[in-house]
PDB file of C-alpha atoms in Angstrom:
ATOM      1  CA  UNK A   1      36.690 -37.461 -28.858  1.00 70.00           C
ATOM      2  CA  UNK A   2      35.904 -34.584 -26.796  1.00 77.00           C
ATOM      3  CA  UNK A   3      37.717 -32.417 -24.593  1.00 83.00           C
ATOM      4  CA  UNK A   4      37.260 -31.462 -20.779  1.00 88.00           C
ATOM      5  CA  UNK A   5      38.587 -27.305 -21.602  1.00 89.00           C
ATOM      6  CA  UNK A   6      38.229 -27.951 -17.655  1.00 91.00           C
ATOM      7  CA  UNK A   7      40.197 -30.673 -16.931  1.00 93.00           C
ATOM      8  CA  UNK A   8      42.791 -29.585 -19.581  1.00 91.00           C
ATOM      9  CA  UNK A   9      42.965 -25.782 -17.794  1.00 93.00           C
ATOM     10  CA  UNK A  10      43.555 -27.497 -14.235  1.00 94.00           C
ATOM     11  CA  UNK A  11      46.563 -30.162 -15.792  1.00 95.00           C
ATOM     12  CA  UNK A  12      47.972 -26.973 -17.406  1.00 94.00           C
ATOM     13  CA  UNK A  13      47.449 -24.934 -13.704  1.00 95.00           C
ATOM     14  CA  UNK A  14      48.891 -28.146 -11.949  1.00 96.00           C
ATOM     15  CA  UNK A  15      52.308 -28.130 -14.597  1.00 96.00           C
ATOM     16  CA  UNK A  16      53.080 -24.532 -14.137  1.00 94.00           C
ATOM     17  CA  UNK A  17      52.851 -25.051 -10.547  1.00 94.00           C
ATOM     18  CA  UNK A  18      55.436 -27.428 -10.890  1.00 95.00           C
ATOM     19  CA  UNK A  19      57.735 -25.190 -12.803  1.00 93.00           C
ATOM     20  CA  UNK A  20      56.944 -26.630 -16.717  1.00 95.00           C
ATOM     21  CA  UNK A  21      57.581 -23.339 -18.839  1.00 95.00           C
ATOM     22  CA  UNK A  22      55.604 -24.094 -21.899  1.00 96.00           C
ATOM     23  CA  UNK A  23      52.415 -25.334 -19.350  1.00 96.00           C
ATOM     24  CA  UNK A  24      52.748 -21.345 -18.396  1.00 96.00           C
ATOM     25  CA  UNK A  25      53.096 -20.279 -22.070  1.00 97.00           C
ATOM     26  CA  UNK A  26      49.818 -21.952 -22.639  1.00 96.00           C
ATOM     27  CA  UNK A  27      48.340 -20.607 -19.654  1.00 96.00           C
ATOM     28  CA  UNK A  28      49.397 -17.054 -20.981  1.00 95.00           C
ATOM     29  CA  UNK A  29      48.261 -17.829 -24.119  1.00 95.00           C
ATOM     30  CA  UNK A  30      44.686 -19.012 -22.742  1.00 94.00           C
ATOM     31  CA  UNK A  31      44.596 -15.930 -20.744  1.00 94.00           C
ATOM     32  CA  UNK A  32      45.067 -14.144 -23.561  1.00 93.00           C
ATOM     33  CA  UNK A  33      41.828 -15.389 -25.934  1.00 93.00           C
ATOM     34  CA  UNK A  34      40.041 -14.819 -22.672  1.00 94.00           C
ATOM     35  CA  UNK A  35      40.799 -11.097 -22.475  1.00 94.00           C
ATOM     36  CA  UNK A  36      42.949 -11.477 -19.347  1.00 94.00           C
ATOM     37  CA  UNK A  37      45.735  -9.749 -20.486  1.00 93.00           C
ATOM     38  CA  UNK A  38      47.321  -8.835 -16.918  1.00 93.00           C
ATOM     39  CA  UNK A  39      47.132 -12.400 -15.923  1.00 94.00           C
ATOM     40  CA  UNK A  40      47.897 -13.434 -19.294  1.00 94.00           C
ATOM     41  CA  UNK A  41      51.403 -10.958 -18.893  1.00 94.00           C
ATOM     42  CA  UNK A  42      51.981 -12.314 -15.955  1.00 95.00           C
ATOM     43  CA  UNK A  43      52.706 -16.343 -17.305  1.00 96.00           C
ATOM     44  CA  UNK A  44      54.350 -15.139 -20.438  1.00 96.00           C
ATOM     45  CA  UNK A  45      57.112 -12.921 -17.650  1.00 95.00           C
ATOM     46  CA  UNK A  46      57.411 -16.439 -15.681  1.00 96.00           C
ATOM     47  CA  UNK A  47      56.982 -18.369 -18.864  1.00 96.00           C
ATOM     48  CA  UNK A  48      60.356 -16.460 -20.464  1.00 96.00           C
ATOM     49  CA  UNK A  49      62.179 -16.084 -16.970  1.00 95.00           C
ATOM     50  CA  UNK A  50      62.409 -19.850 -16.896  1.00 95.00           C
ATOM     51  CA  UNK A  51      64.003 -20.153 -20.044  1.00 94.00           C
ATOM     52  CA  UNK A  52      60.791 -20.770 -22.640  1.00 96.00           C
ATOM     53  CA  UNK A  53      61.529 -18.788 -25.756  1.00 95.00           C
ATOM     54  CA  UNK A  54      58.202 -18.181 -27.473  1.00 96.00           C
ATOM     55  CA  UNK A  55      57.098 -16.212 -24.257  1.00 95.00           C
ATOM     56  CA  UNK A  56      60.165 -13.748 -25.211  1.00 95.00           C
ATOM     57  CA  UNK A  57      58.941 -13.875 -28.431  1.00 95.00           C
ATOM     58  CA  UNK A  58      55.108 -13.463 -27.699  1.00 94.00           C
ATOM     59  CA  UNK A  59      56.045 -10.964 -24.597  1.00 94.00           C
ATOM     60  CA  UNK A  60      57.359  -8.581 -27.454  1.00 92.00           C
ATOM     61  CA  UNK A  61      55.347  -8.915 -29.980  1.00 92.00           C
ATOM     62  CA  UNK A  62      51.917  -8.771 -28.083  1.00 90.00           C
ATOM     63  CA  UNK A  63      52.209  -7.278 -24.963  1.00 87.00           C
ATOM     64  CA  UNK A  64      55.152  -4.745 -24.992  1.00 88.00           C
ATOM     65  CA  UNK A  65      53.539  -3.989 -28.616  1.00 87.00           C
ATOM     66  CA  UNK A  66      50.253  -3.435 -26.658  1.00 89.00           C
ATOM     67  CA  UNK A  67      51.607  -1.277 -23.985  1.00 91.00           C
ATOM     68  CA  UNK A  68      50.941  -3.926 -21.460  1.00 90.00           C
ATOM     69  CA  UNK A  69      54.415  -4.504 -20.328  1.00 91.00           C
ATOM     70  CA  UNK A  70      56.664  -1.271 -19.470  1.00 91.00           C
ATOM     71  CA  UNK A  71      60.203  -1.225 -20.498  1.00 93.00           C
ATOM     72  CA  UNK A  72      61.615  -1.922 -17.313  1.00 94.00           C
ATOM     73  CA  UNK A  73      59.423  -5.408 -16.835  1.00 93.00           C
ATOM     74  CA  UNK A  74      60.068  -6.233 -20.576  1.00 93.00           C
ATOM     75  CA  UNK A  75      64.133  -5.713 -20.016  1.00 95.00           C
ATOM     76  CA  UNK A  76      63.838  -8.023 -16.466  1.00 95.00           C
ATOM     77  CA  UNK A  77      62.100 -10.665 -18.609  1.00 94.00           C
ATOM     78  CA  UNK A  78      65.282 -10.623 -20.937  1.00 95.00           C
ATOM     79  CA  UNK A  79      66.849 -10.823 -18.384  1.00 96.00           C
ATOM     80  CA  UNK A  80      65.368 -13.626 -16.908  1.00 95.00           C
ATOM     81  CA  UNK A  81      65.296 -15.357 -19.802  1.00 95.00           C
ATOM     82  CA  UNK A  82      69.150 -15.370 -20.566  1.00 95.00           C
ATOM     83  CA  UNK A  83      69.664 -16.143 -17.153  1.00 95.00           C
ATOM     84  CA  UNK A  84      68.101 -19.274 -17.394  1.00 94.00           C
ATOM     85  CA  UNK A  85      69.372 -20.201 -20.595  1.00 92.00           C
ATOM     86  CA  UNK A  86      72.886 -19.482 -19.526  1.00 91.00           C
ATOM     87  CA  UNK A  87      72.164 -21.538 -16.241  1.00 90.00           C
ATOM     88  CA  UNK A  88      71.462 -24.839 -19.497  1.00 85.00           C
ATOM     89  CA  UNK A  89      74.872 -24.608 -20.378  1.00 83.00           C
ATOM     90  CA  UNK A  90      77.820 -26.840 -19.511  1.00 82.00           C
ATOM     91  CA  UNK A  91      80.681 -28.019 -20.944  1.00 80.00           C
ATOM     92  CA  UNK A  92      79.518 -31.417 -21.194  1.00 82.00           C
ATOM     93  CA  UNK A  93      75.879 -29.818 -23.149  1.00 75.00           C
ATOM     94  CA  UNK A  94      78.340 -27.813 -25.579  1.00 78.00           C
ATOM     95  CA  UNK A  95      80.105 -31.258 -26.090  1.00 82.00           C
ATOM     96  CA  UNK A  96      77.604 -33.168 -27.558  1.00 80.00           C
ATOM     97  CA  UNK A  97      76.520 -30.499 -29.897  1.00 73.00           C
TER      98      UNK A  97
END
């Protein structure tokens, strides 16, 4: 089965618009592979703000290391990530674990 890259990107964009954090992360990776680093960084920051752990790791290891993200922007993304993670915590979830 052949992959249709155009259709794949369209569906990823639709999912990202709908708020799916992994779609945002994958779009960030695709943009990075296409050497569009500002778009990649923006997608990764949004994914981090939605609570996606891998986006934070990639922001730290590549975007920040390459100087594409300022220290303030990284700190802001980390605060947003923590807020999103904290928002998903509840006594019922913790009791279930």
